[in-house]
């Protein structure tokens, strides 16, 4: 089990110049196959208008404009040509809240549990009605963006939310790591932001118990407070920018970029395209597809939280046989022993595995151990 912070520590670089983030290119959203359309297209829409509903909740219009529905072999998409002002967020104004004043905006303003993004925030709250433990956690999964300064700057809003949270869950114990409790680690280290791991380390509970706990990370709280205290819909997300050079050196932009749902990344590709021809999304510990910036991309705020630019990419990179170096099992933060899946080294303990991806990231043979883990779980436990 590793003891030192594992997360890659990139060198921070300052950005230069001003970038244009509002373009003529339409915003483009891709509803799930089973999504329920809430408009008769084409139609004029305003910021925050509900466009469709899917398993992760209501998806809202990110801008004012004309929305149209297009069909293709790849599925349906909604394109919005912006023709109005780009409405920004408002100051947070603390106020006393009633139960219904917390739950109603969750659906109306399209909030999602960003700790478990497959769930709308309203359905997540309803699924935890009988919970006996509520965790307000200080870290996002990979802590690309630190939301604690903004939350602490608005401490009165946090206090008002805690009051109504107690009325919603009168039997539950609330453990507040935003203000009340000291963080279990001085400096963030991956995988402390994964809910299962945070709860197992602070409460000594097995991973399976996460299904019984109401867990609210700082980004979820940040967007919830914007909704409750500024009536601002979930239509945009702060993202971090990373740059991976030819020699493997990693840099991170010193500031985040706020991107709206369905927004084209053309403005970023034009800025960084001369140096970086490819990109991928989210965590270094996940195997997300590597894409060509020439093909463009539209941002999905439910699924994407960081952007990694790459100077080069070898699409022919192959997996090689396990050399039994032990790096995967030695660095497994829960001692699940993933090496057992590709060698004769002991047994794999699935109950301890949270699919953090550290084993895949470290493997010198480039074996996709996370895929091996998921295949094993499906075969042995049906999930």
Coordinates of C-alpha atoms in Angstrom, one line a residue, residues 25-304:
X25 CA -20.9 27.3 -33.8
X26 CA -24.2 25.8 -32.4
X27 CA -24.2 24.2 -29.0
X28 CA -24.9 20.5 -29.5
X29 CA -26.4 18.0 -27.0
X30 CA -26.7 14.3 -27.4
X31 CA -29.8 12.8 -25.6
X32 CA -29.6 9.2 -24.4
X33 CA -31.6 6.7 -26.5
X34 CA -34.4 6.5 -24.0
X35 CA -34.5 10.2 -23.3
X36 CA -37.9 11.9 -23.2
X37 CA -38.1 15.1 -25.3
X38 CA -39.8 18.0 -23.6
X39 CA -40.1 20.3 -26.6
X40 CA -41.6 20.3 -30.1
X41 CA -38.6 21.2 -32.2
X42 CA -37.6 23.5 -33.7
X43 CA -38.3 26.0 -30.9
X44 CA -37.0 29.2 -29.4
X45 CA -35.4 28.5 -26.0
X46 CA -34.1 30.5 -23.1
X47 CA -31.3 29.6 -20.6
X48 CA -32.5 27.0 -18.3
X49 CA -35.5 25.7 -20.3
X50 CA -35.9 21.9 -20.0
X51 CA -35.1 20.2 -23.3
X52 CA -35.3 16.5 -22.4
X53 CA -35.3 14.1 -19.5
X54 CA -33.1 11.0 -19.1
X55 CA -31.9 8.8 -16.3
X56 CA -29.5 11.5 -15.0
X57 CA -32.4 14.0 -14.8
X58 CA -33.6 17.0 -16.8
X59 CA -31.1 18.5 -19.3
X60 CA -31.6 22.3 -19.8
X61 CA -30.8 24.8 -22.5
X62 CA -27.3 26.3 -21.8
X63 CA -28.1 29.5 -23.8
X64 CA -30.8 31.6 -25.4
X65 CA -31.4 30.6 -29.1
X66 CA -33.2 28.5 -31.6
X67 CA -33.1 24.7 -30.9
X68 CA -33.6 22.1 -33.6
X69 CA -33.6 18.3 -33.5
X70 CA -31.4 16.3 -36.0
X71 CA -31.3 12.6 -36.6
X72 CA -28.5 10.5 -38.0
X73 CA -27.2 6.9 -37.9
X74 CA -25.2 7.8 -34.8
X75 CA -28.4 8.9 -33.0
X76 CA -30.3 12.1 -32.3
X77 CA -28.8 15.5 -31.4
X78 CA -30.1 18.9 -30.4
X79 CA -28.4 21.9 -31.8
X80 CA -28.9 25.4 -30.5
X81 CA -27.9 28.5 -32.4
X82 CA -27.3 31.2 -29.8
X83 CA -28.9 34.5 -30.4
X84 CA -29.1 36.1 -27.0
X85 CA -26.9 37.3 -24.2
X86 CA -24.6 34.9 -22.4
X87 CA -26.2 35.0 -19.0
X88 CA -23.7 34.5 -16.2
X89 CA -24.0 33.4 -12.5
X90 CA -25.3 35.7 -9.8
X91 CA -24.1 36.3 -6.2
X92 CA -25.2 33.8 -3.6
X93 CA -27.7 35.2 -1.2
X94 CA -28.1 33.3 2.1
X95 CA -31.8 32.5 3.0
X96 CA -33.7 30.2 5.2
X97 CA -35.0 27.2 3.2
X98 CA -37.9 24.9 3.6
X99 CA -37.7 21.2 2.6
X100 CA -39.6 21.8 -0.7
X101 CA -37.3 24.7 -1.5
X102 CA -34.4 22.4 -1.5
X103 CA -35.9 19.5 -3.4
X104 CA -37.9 21.4 -6.1
X105 CA -34.9 23.2 -7.6
X106 CA -33.0 20.0 -7.9
X107 CA -35.2 18.9 -10.7
X108 CA -36.2 22.3 -12.1
X109 CA -32.5 23.4 -12.4
X110 CA -31.2 20.1 -13.7
X111 CA -28.9 19.2 -10.8
X112 CA -26.9 16.0 -10.9
X113 CA -25.0 14.1 -8.2
X114 CA -21.5 14.8 -9.6
X115 CA -20.1 12.1 -7.2
X116 CA -22.4 9.6 -8.9
X117 CA -23.3 11.3 -12.2
X118 CA -25.6 8.6 -13.4
X119 CA -28.1 9.9 -10.9
X120 CA -30.1 13.1 -10.8
X121 CA -29.6 14.8 -7.5
X122 CA -33.3 14.6 -6.7
X123 CA -33.4 10.8 -7.3
X124 CA -30.2 10.4 -5.3
X125 CA -31.7 12.3 -2.3
X126 CA -34.9 10.2 -2.5
X127 CA -33.0 7.0 -2.6
X128 CA -31.3 7.9 0.7
X129 CA -34.5 8.7 2.7
X130 CA -33.6 6.1 5.3
X131 CA -29.9 6.9 5.6
X132 CA -28.4 7.1 9.0
X133 CA -25.2 8.9 7.9
X134 CA -24.5 12.0 5.7
X135 CA -21.0 12.8 4.6
X136 CA -20.1 16.3 3.3
X137 CA -16.7 15.5 1.7
X138 CA -13.8 18.0 0.9
X139 CA -12.5 16.4 -2.3
X140 CA -13.7 15.7 -5.8
X141 CA -12.6 12.4 -7.4
X142 CA -9.3 13.7 -8.7
X143 CA -9.4 17.2 -7.2
X144 CA -8.7 18.9 -10.5
X145 CA -10.6 21.9 -9.2
X146 CA -10.6 23.0 -5.6
X147 CA -14.1 24.1 -4.6
X148 CA -13.4 24.6 -0.8
X149 CA -12.4 28.3 -1.1
X150 CA -15.7 29.2 -2.7
X151 CA -17.8 27.1 -0.3
X152 CA -16.0 28.6 2.7
X153 CA -16.4 32.1 1.4
X154 CA -20.1 31.5 1.5
X155 CA -20.2 29.9 5.0
X156 CA -23.7 31.4 5.7
X157 CA -25.2 29.5 2.8
X158 CA -23.6 26.3 4.0
X159 CA -25.1 26.8 7.5
X160 CA -28.5 27.4 6.0
X161 CA -28.2 24.2 4.0
X162 CA -27.2 22.2 7.0
X163 CA -30.3 23.4 8.8
X164 CA -32.6 22.1 6.2
X165 CA -30.6 18.9 5.7
X166 CA -31.3 18.1 9.4
X167 CA -35.0 18.5 8.8
X168 CA -34.9 16.3 5.7
X169 CA -33.0 13.6 7.5
X170 CA -33.8 14.0 11.2
X171 CA -32.4 10.5 12.2
X172 CA -29.1 10.9 10.3
X173 CA -25.7 11.8 11.7
X174 CA -24.1 14.6 9.6
X175 CA -20.3 14.6 9.3
X176 CA -19.2 17.9 7.8
X177 CA -15.6 17.9 6.4
X178 CA -16.2 21.2 4.7
X179 CA -16.3 23.2 7.9
X180 CA -16.8 21.2 11.1
X181 CA -14.4 18.3 10.9
X182 CA -10.7 18.2 10.1
X183 CA -9.7 16.7 6.8
X184 CA -8.3 13.2 7.2
X185 CA -5.3 14.1 5.0
X186 CA -3.4 17.4 5.0
X187 CA -2.9 17.4 1.2
X188 CA -5.1 15.7 -1.3
X189 CA -3.8 12.4 -2.7
X190 CA -5.5 10.1 -5.1
X191 CA -7.8 8.2 -4.5
X192 CA -9.0 10.1 -1.5
X193 CA -11.7 11.7 -3.6
X194 CA -13.4 8.5 -4.5
X195 CA -16.5 8.3 -2.3
X196 CA -16.0 4.6 -1.4
X197 CA -12.4 5.2 -0.4
X198 CA -13.1 8.3 1.6
X199 CA -15.9 6.7 3.6
X200 CA -13.9 3.5 4.2
X201 CA -11.0 5.5 5.6
X202 CA -13.0 7.9 7.7
X203 CA -15.8 5.6 8.9
X204 CA -14.1 2.2 8.6
X205 CA -17.1 1.0 6.5
X206 CA -16.9 -1.5 3.6
X207 CA -17.4 -0.2 0.1
X208 CA -20.8 -1.7 -0.2
X209 CA -22.1 0.7 2.5
X210 CA -21.8 3.7 0.1
X211 CA -25.2 2.7 -1.2
X212 CA -26.7 3.5 2.2
X213 CA -24.9 6.8 2.8
X214 CA -25.8 10.3 1.5
X215 CA -22.5 11.5 0.2
X216 CA -22.1 15.0 -1.1
X217 CA -18.7 16.1 -2.5
X218 CA -17.7 19.8 -2.9
X219 CA -18.5 20.1 -6.6
X220 CA -22.0 18.7 -6.0
X221 CA -22.5 21.2 -3.1
X222 CA -21.1 24.1 -5.2
X223 CA -23.6 23.6 -7.9
X224 CA -26.4 22.9 -5.4
X225 CA -25.7 26.2 -3.6
X226 CA -25.6 28.1 -6.9
X227 CA -29.1 26.7 -7.5
X228 CA -30.5 27.3 -4.0
X229 CA -29.0 30.7 -3.3
X230 CA -28.6 32.2 -6.8
X231 CA -31.3 30.3 -8.7
X232 CA -28.7 29.3 -11.3
X233 CA -29.3 26.2 -13.4
X234 CA -26.7 23.4 -13.9
X235 CA -25.7 24.3 -17.4
X236 CA -21.9 24.7 -17.0
X237 CA -18.9 23.2 -15.3
X238 CA -15.4 24.3 -14.3
X239 CA -12.8 22.2 -16.0
X240 CA -9.0 21.8 -15.6
X241 CA -6.6 21.8 -18.5
X242 CA -3.6 19.5 -18.6
X243 CA -0.8 19.3 -21.2
X244 CA 1.3 16.2 -21.7
X245 CA 4.5 16.8 -23.6
X246 CA 6.6 14.6 -25.8
X247 CA 9.0 13.8 -22.9
X248 CA 6.2 12.8 -20.6
X249 CA 6.3 16.1 -18.7
X250 CA 2.9 17.1 -17.3
X251 CA 1.7 20.7 -17.0
X252 CA -1.5 22.2 -15.7
X253 CA -3.0 25.5 -16.5
X254 CA -3.1 27.8 -13.5
X255 CA -6.7 28.7 -14.0
X256 CA -9.8 26.7 -14.9
X257 CA -12.1 27.2 -17.9
X258 CA -15.9 27.4 -17.5
X259 CA -17.6 25.5 -20.3
X260 CA -21.3 25.2 -20.9
X261 CA -23.2 22.0 -21.7
X262 CA -22.9 21.2 -25.4
X263 CA -20.3 23.9 -26.1
X264 CA -17.8 23.3 -28.9
X265 CA -14.2 23.1 -27.8
X266 CA -13.2 24.8 -31.1
X267 CA -11.9 27.9 -29.2
X268 CA -9.5 25.7 -27.1
X269 CA -8.4 23.6 -30.1
X270 CA -7.6 26.8 -32.1
X271 CA -5.5 28.0 -29.2
X272 CA -3.5 24.8 -28.4
X273 CA -3.8 23.0 -31.8
X274 CA -0.4 24.1 -33.1
X275 CA 1.3 22.2 -30.2
X276 CA -1.1 19.4 -29.4
X277 CA -2.8 17.3 -32.0
X278 CA -4.8 14.9 -29.7
X279 CA -6.7 15.1 -26.5
X280 CA -8.4 12.8 -24.0
X281 CA -10.8 13.4 -21.1
X282 CA -11.0 13.3 -17.3
X283 CA -8.7 11.2 -15.1
X284 CA -5.2 9.8 -16.0
X285 CA -6.4 6.6 -14.2
X286 CA -9.2 5.9 -16.7
X287 CA -8.8 4.6 -20.2
X288 CA -10.7 7.2 -22.1
X289 CA -10.4 7.3 -25.9
X290 CA -7.7 9.5 -27.4
X291 CA -9.3 11.9 -30.0
X292 CA -8.0 14.0 -32.8
X293 CA -8.7 17.7 -32.2
X294 CA -9.4 18.2 -35.9
X295 CA -12.6 16.2 -35.5
X296 CA -13.9 18.6 -32.9
X297 CA -15.8 17.9 -29.7
X298 CA -18.9 19.0 -27.7
X299 CA -18.7 19.1 -24.0
X300 CA -21.0 17.0 -21.7
X301 CA -21.0 18.5 -18.2
X302 CA -22.5 15.4 -16.7
X303 CA -19.6 13.1 -17.9
X304 CA -16.5 15.4 -18.4

